[in-house]
Amino acid sequence: MERMSTLDAGFYFVEHKNVPMHLGSLVVFEGPAPAYQDLVDLYAAKLPLVPRYRQVVRTVPLQVFRPAWADDEHFEIGYHVRHAAVPKPGGARQLRHLAGQIFAQRLDRDRPLWEAWFLEGIEDDRWAIISKVHHCMVDGIGGTDLMTEVFDHGPDAARLAPVSWDPESAPSAVRLVAGGISDTVTWPLRLLREIPGFVLQRLQSRADLAGFTRGLTGSARRLAVPSASSLNGPIGPHRQWIWTTARVSRVKQIRATLGGTVNDVLLAAITRGFRDLLTERGELTDGVVVRSLVPISVRSAGERGVLTNRVSAVLANLPVAEPDPLRRLEMLREQMDDLKRTHQAVGAELLTEMLGFAAPTLLALGSRAAFQIPQPLVQTVTTNVPGPQFPLFILGRRMVAAYPYVPIGDNVRISIAIYSYLDRFSFGITADYSAAPDLHVLTKGIRRGLAELLAEGTAAPAAGTPSPRP
């Protein structure tokens, strides 16, 4: 039995009927489609690589202790690996609609928190898998590691035989409480012992500390800038989910000629998308921004593949009111440089660790309140997850595309995830079904944003631009 981390518990507690908190993906393969039972057998054989996939969440009444993971004595692989057909003619429109319905459904909390949907009937003799994994199990980077474990790295990979598994007995209520008491005593002591080293490791000089302090002031100033209103508001239980793509090579070409990082370029394209969306809605006014929560992985090299959340976040103002694409890119580059220079992600990570002092009951109430209280501080979430740059396979079939899904939260009606696979960036955009009927304007704007930056980069002499950063 293993206790959830503070951040994992926060993701678990914040979920409610209108806010399912799972991450997901749609991955498309070349045909022909395999037999459903072959896919079930494959997942069963791979489960020893991901033990968490056979564990359930155990809680204590009144949530006085952090939830724990325990083996599911009644685990049934056929419940988790499901089978569906895309409505005819099996094009992108039908696939997106079906995926939106599947992503909108909450995972069953009485079972291991994941599902894999085998979809047949896609045009051009293709098929797909939709994966759903609760956010309390894994962050985006961890999910990428999981994909590389479950999928094969070549078309002729040897088939693994399913291995028998004997689950541990379910923990008794007494054991859950006793473990919780021990955890409550040792957790704060460990934090007190580790936090000084944590701070010193990340803020290694007085200059770092001074920069961190200045960064807090800068964050306060960013929060004071007026933001777009229609992106915030109540959400319902239904979702729409669409995607668009861009070539990695073209994004890198923009970075090489105009400067900044790949992430800066992607944020600039998203900024153009929101600019077009607000223009369409008649909300684009001077000085307005779209404030985005930008998750940042804080995984160390030794933590890759570990199923837990190792993520922090910063707030970035997307300068949608700026008409000049080069100036938008420059503003984003300066802002992201400042956030990194002033260690703002460190502050968020430290705050998360400090929350370990709080009783889980307070953590649960605080997590829900933070998501449910109407507030204009954040209008969207934009996260960029690097995927494998080598082809993946299942049962000898090559994966040809991968599209990411991230949830939306209470009062935040649109979120964007970016995933790279081979030479493609895929933008997966999630929205409340009723609040964003014009979501196609955002995707078209993202494509326009990249096209105009590519044109500017082609016209501009590389020698006269800032040096790109790795």
PDB file of C-alpha atoms in Angstrom, residues 40-154:
ATOM      1  CA  VAL A  40      -6.795  -7.403 -24.714  1.00  0.00           C
ATOM      2  CA  ASP A  41      -4.099 -10.076 -24.461  1.00  0.00           C
ATOM      3  CA  LEU A  42      -1.408  -7.525 -25.342  1.00  0.00           C
ATOM      4  CA  TYR A  43      -2.489  -5.150 -22.570  1.00  0.00           C
ATOM      5  CA  ALA A  44      -2.688  -8.036 -20.112  1.00  0.00           C
ATOM      6  CA  ALA A  45       0.879  -9.044 -20.971  1.00  0.00           C
ATOM      7  CA  LYS A  46       2.162  -5.473 -20.545  1.00  0.00           C
ATOM      8  CA  LEU A  47       0.487  -4.808 -17.173  1.00  0.00           C
ATOM      9  CA  PRO A  48       3.496  -5.961 -15.082  1.00  0.00           C
ATOM     10  CA  LEU A  49       5.355  -2.940 -16.543  1.00  0.00           C
ATOM     11  CA  VAL A  50       2.766  -0.587 -14.991  1.00  0.00           C
ATOM     12  CA  PRO A  51       1.623  -2.032 -11.629  1.00  0.00           C
ATOM     13  CA  ARG A  52      -0.485   1.055 -10.865  1.00  0.00           C
ATOM     14  CA  TYR A  53      -2.897  -0.057 -13.606  1.00  0.00           C
ATOM     15  CA  ARG A  54      -4.083  -2.885 -11.337  1.00  0.00           C
ATOM     16  CA  GLN A  55      -4.519  -0.734  -8.244  1.00  0.00           C
ATOM     17  CA  VAL A  56      -7.490   1.178  -6.852  1.00  0.00           C
ATOM     18  CA  VAL A  57      -7.750   4.229  -4.620  1.00  0.00           C
ATOM     19  CA  ARG A  58      -8.559   3.591  -0.968  1.00  0.00           C
ATOM     20  CA  THR A  59      -9.763   6.484   1.167  1.00  0.00           C
ATOM     21  CA  VAL A  60     -10.430   6.949   4.870  1.00  0.00           C
ATOM     22  CA  PRO A  61     -13.809   8.311   6.030  1.00  0.00           C
ATOM     23  CA  LEU A  62     -13.865  12.117   6.347  1.00  0.00           C
ATOM     24  CA  GLN A  63     -10.653  12.207   4.262  1.00  0.00           C
ATOM     25  CA  VAL A  64      -8.504  12.773   7.327  1.00  0.00           C
ATOM     26  CA  PHE A  65      -5.536  11.078   5.626  1.00  0.00           C
ATOM     27  CA  ARG A  66      -4.181  11.076   2.093  1.00  0.00           C
ATOM     28  CA  PRO A  67      -5.677   8.351  -0.133  1.00  0.00           C
ATOM     29  CA  ALA A  68      -3.663   5.189  -0.693  1.00  0.00           C
ATOM     30  CA  TRP A  69      -3.106   2.827  -3.614  1.00  0.00           C
ATOM     31  CA  ALA A  70      -3.949  -0.860  -3.104  1.00  0.00           C
ATOM     32  CA  ASP A  71      -4.184  -3.871  -5.407  1.00  0.00           C
ATOM     33  CA  ASP A  72      -7.600  -4.485  -6.962  1.00  0.00           C
ATOM     34  CA  GLU A  73      -8.585  -8.008  -5.920  1.00  0.00           C
ATOM     35  CA  HIS A  74     -11.331  -8.046  -8.565  1.00  0.00           C
ATOM     36  CA  PHE A  75      -9.313  -6.665 -11.469  1.00  0.00           C
ATOM     37  CA  GLU A  76     -10.773  -7.529 -14.884  1.00  0.00           C
ATOM     38  CA  ILE A  77      -8.814  -6.481 -17.979  1.00  0.00           C
ATOM     39  CA  GLY A  78     -11.899  -6.755 -20.197  1.00  0.00           C
ATOM     40  CA  TYR A  79     -13.564  -3.926 -18.288  1.00  0.00           C
ATOM     41  CA  HIS A  80     -10.715  -1.530 -19.044  1.00  0.00           C
ATOM     42  CA  VAL A  81      -9.956  -2.435 -22.673  1.00  0.00           C
ATOM     43  CA  ARG A  82     -13.130  -1.550 -24.574  1.00  0.00           C
ATOM     44  CA  HIS A  83     -14.345  -1.828 -28.156  1.00  0.00           C
ATOM     45  CA  ALA A  84     -16.335   0.639 -30.293  1.00  0.00           C
ATOM     46  CA  ALA A  85     -16.868   1.570 -33.935  1.00  0.00           C
ATOM     47  CA  VAL A  86     -16.596   5.049 -35.417  1.00  0.00           C
ATOM     48  CA  PRO A  87     -19.869   6.000 -37.173  1.00  0.00           C
ATOM     49  CA  LYS A  88     -19.742   5.959 -40.965  1.00  0.00           C
ATOM     50  CA  PRO A  89     -18.061   7.279 -43.029  1.00  0.00           C
ATOM     51  CA  GLY A  90     -15.349   7.170 -40.334  1.00  0.00           C
ATOM     52  CA  GLY A  91     -13.802  10.548 -41.116  1.00  0.00           C
ATOM     53  CA  ALA A  92     -12.154  13.081 -38.821  1.00  0.00           C
ATOM     54  CA  ARG A  93     -15.493  14.693 -37.927  1.00  0.00           C
ATOM     55  CA  GLN A  94     -17.043  11.417 -36.729  1.00  0.00           C
ATOM     56  CA  LEU A  95     -13.841  10.452 -34.920  1.00  0.00           C
ATOM     57  CA  ARG A  96     -13.649  13.777 -33.065  1.00  0.00           C
ATOM     58  CA  HIS A  97     -17.299  13.585 -32.021  1.00  0.00           C
ATOM     59  CA  LEU A  98     -16.957  10.051 -30.647  1.00  0.00           C
ATOM     60  CA  ALA A  99     -13.710  10.939 -28.870  1.00  0.00           C
ATOM     61  CA  GLY A 100     -15.364  13.964 -27.253  1.00  0.00           C
ATOM     62  CA  GLN A 101     -18.115  11.717 -25.870  1.00  0.00           C
ATOM     63  CA  ILE A 102     -15.615   9.201 -24.509  1.00  0.00           C
ATOM     64  CA  PHE A 103     -13.384  11.850 -22.938  1.00  0.00           C
ATOM     65  CA  ALA A 104     -16.418  13.454 -21.236  1.00  0.00           C
ATOM     66  CA  GLN A 105     -17.168  10.284 -19.234  1.00  0.00           C
ATOM     67  CA  ARG A 106     -15.686  10.042 -15.745  1.00  0.00           C
ATOM     68  CA  LEU A 107     -13.596   7.045 -14.801  1.00  0.00           C
ATOM     69  CA  ASP A 108     -15.112   4.642 -12.252  1.00  0.00           C
ATOM     70  CA  ARG A 109     -13.506   5.440  -8.892  1.00  0.00           C
ATOM     71  CA  ASP A 110     -14.158   1.916  -7.610  1.00  0.00           C
ATOM     72  CA  ARG A 111     -11.811   0.474 -10.235  1.00  0.00           C
ATOM     73  CA  PRO A 112      -8.268   1.208 -11.456  1.00  0.00           C
ATOM     74  CA  LEU A 113      -8.432   4.673 -12.977  1.00  0.00           C
ATOM     75  CA  TRP A 114      -7.776   3.996 -16.658  1.00  0.00           C
ATOM     76  CA  GLU A 115      -9.463   2.874 -19.872  1.00  0.00           C
ATOM     77  CA  ALA A 116      -8.308   1.987 -23.394  1.00  0.00           C
ATOM     78  CA  TRP A 117     -10.880   2.166 -26.200  1.00  0.00           C
ATOM     79  CA  PHE A 118     -10.225   0.169 -29.391  1.00  0.00           C
ATOM     80  CA  LEU A 119     -11.890   2.036 -32.282  1.00  0.00           C
ATOM     81  CA  GLU A 120     -12.550   0.455 -35.664  1.00  0.00           C
ATOM     82  CA  GLY A 121     -14.124   1.860 -38.818  1.00  0.00           C
ATOM     83  CA  ILE A 122     -11.796   4.792 -39.535  1.00  0.00           C
ATOM     84  CA  GLU A 123     -11.404   5.772 -43.179  1.00  0.00           C
ATOM     85  CA  ASP A 124      -8.317   4.729 -45.169  1.00  0.00           C
ATOM     86  CA  ASP A 125      -8.290   1.335 -43.415  1.00  0.00           C
ATOM     87  CA  ARG A 126      -7.100   2.784 -40.116  1.00  0.00           C
ATOM     88  CA  TRP A 127      -7.979   2.149 -36.490  1.00  0.00           C
ATOM     89  CA  ALA A 128      -7.254   3.896 -33.197  1.00  0.00           C
ATOM     90  CA  ILE A 129      -6.898   3.629 -29.437  1.00  0.00           C
ATOM     91  CA  ILE A 130      -8.264   6.228 -27.034  1.00  0.00           C
ATOM     92  CA  SER A 131      -6.448   6.155 -23.689  1.00  0.00           C
ATOM     93  CA  LYS A 132      -7.754   7.691 -20.467  1.00  0.00           C
ATOM     94  CA  VAL A 133      -5.662   7.845 -17.277  1.00  0.00           C
ATOM     95  CA  HIS A 134      -6.623   9.801 -14.183  1.00  0.00           C
ATOM     96  CA  HIS A 135      -4.446  12.833 -13.484  1.00  0.00           C
ATOM     97  CA  CYS A 136      -3.785  11.548  -9.944  1.00  0.00           C
ATOM     98  CA  MET A 137      -1.869   8.622 -11.485  1.00  0.00           C
ATOM     99  CA  VAL A 138       0.388  10.354 -13.952  1.00  0.00           C
ATOM    100  CA  ASP A 139       1.333  13.712 -15.467  1.00  0.00           C
ATOM    101  CA  GLY A 140       1.935  14.342 -19.160  1.00  0.00           C
ATOM    102  CA  ILE A 141       5.638  13.475 -19.140  1.00  0.00           C
ATOM    103  CA  GLY A 142       4.994  10.316 -17.135  1.00  0.00           C
ATOM    104  CA  GLY A 143       2.256   9.376 -19.579  1.00  0.00           C
ATOM    105  CA  THR A 144       4.714   9.649 -22.428  1.00  0.00           C
ATOM    106  CA  ASP A 145       7.040   7.233 -20.666  1.00  0.00           C
ATOM    107  CA  LEU A 146       4.106   4.855 -20.196  1.00  0.00           C
ATOM    108  CA  MET A 147       3.295   4.961 -23.912  1.00  0.00           C
ATOM    109  CA  THR A 148       6.826   3.949 -24.793  1.00  0.00           C
ATOM    110  CA  GLU A 149       6.529   0.991 -22.391  1.00  0.00           C
ATOM    111  CA  VAL A 150       3.135  -0.320 -23.471  1.00  0.00           C
ATOM    112  CA  PHE A 151       3.750   0.150 -27.201  1.00  0.00           C
ATOM    113  CA  ASP A 152       6.445  -1.633 -29.196  1.00  0.00           C
ATOM    114  CA  HIS A 153       9.494   0.029 -30.765  1.00  0.00           C
ATOM    115  CA  GLY A 154       9.477  -2.089 -33.909  1.00  0.00           C
TER     116      GLY A 154
END
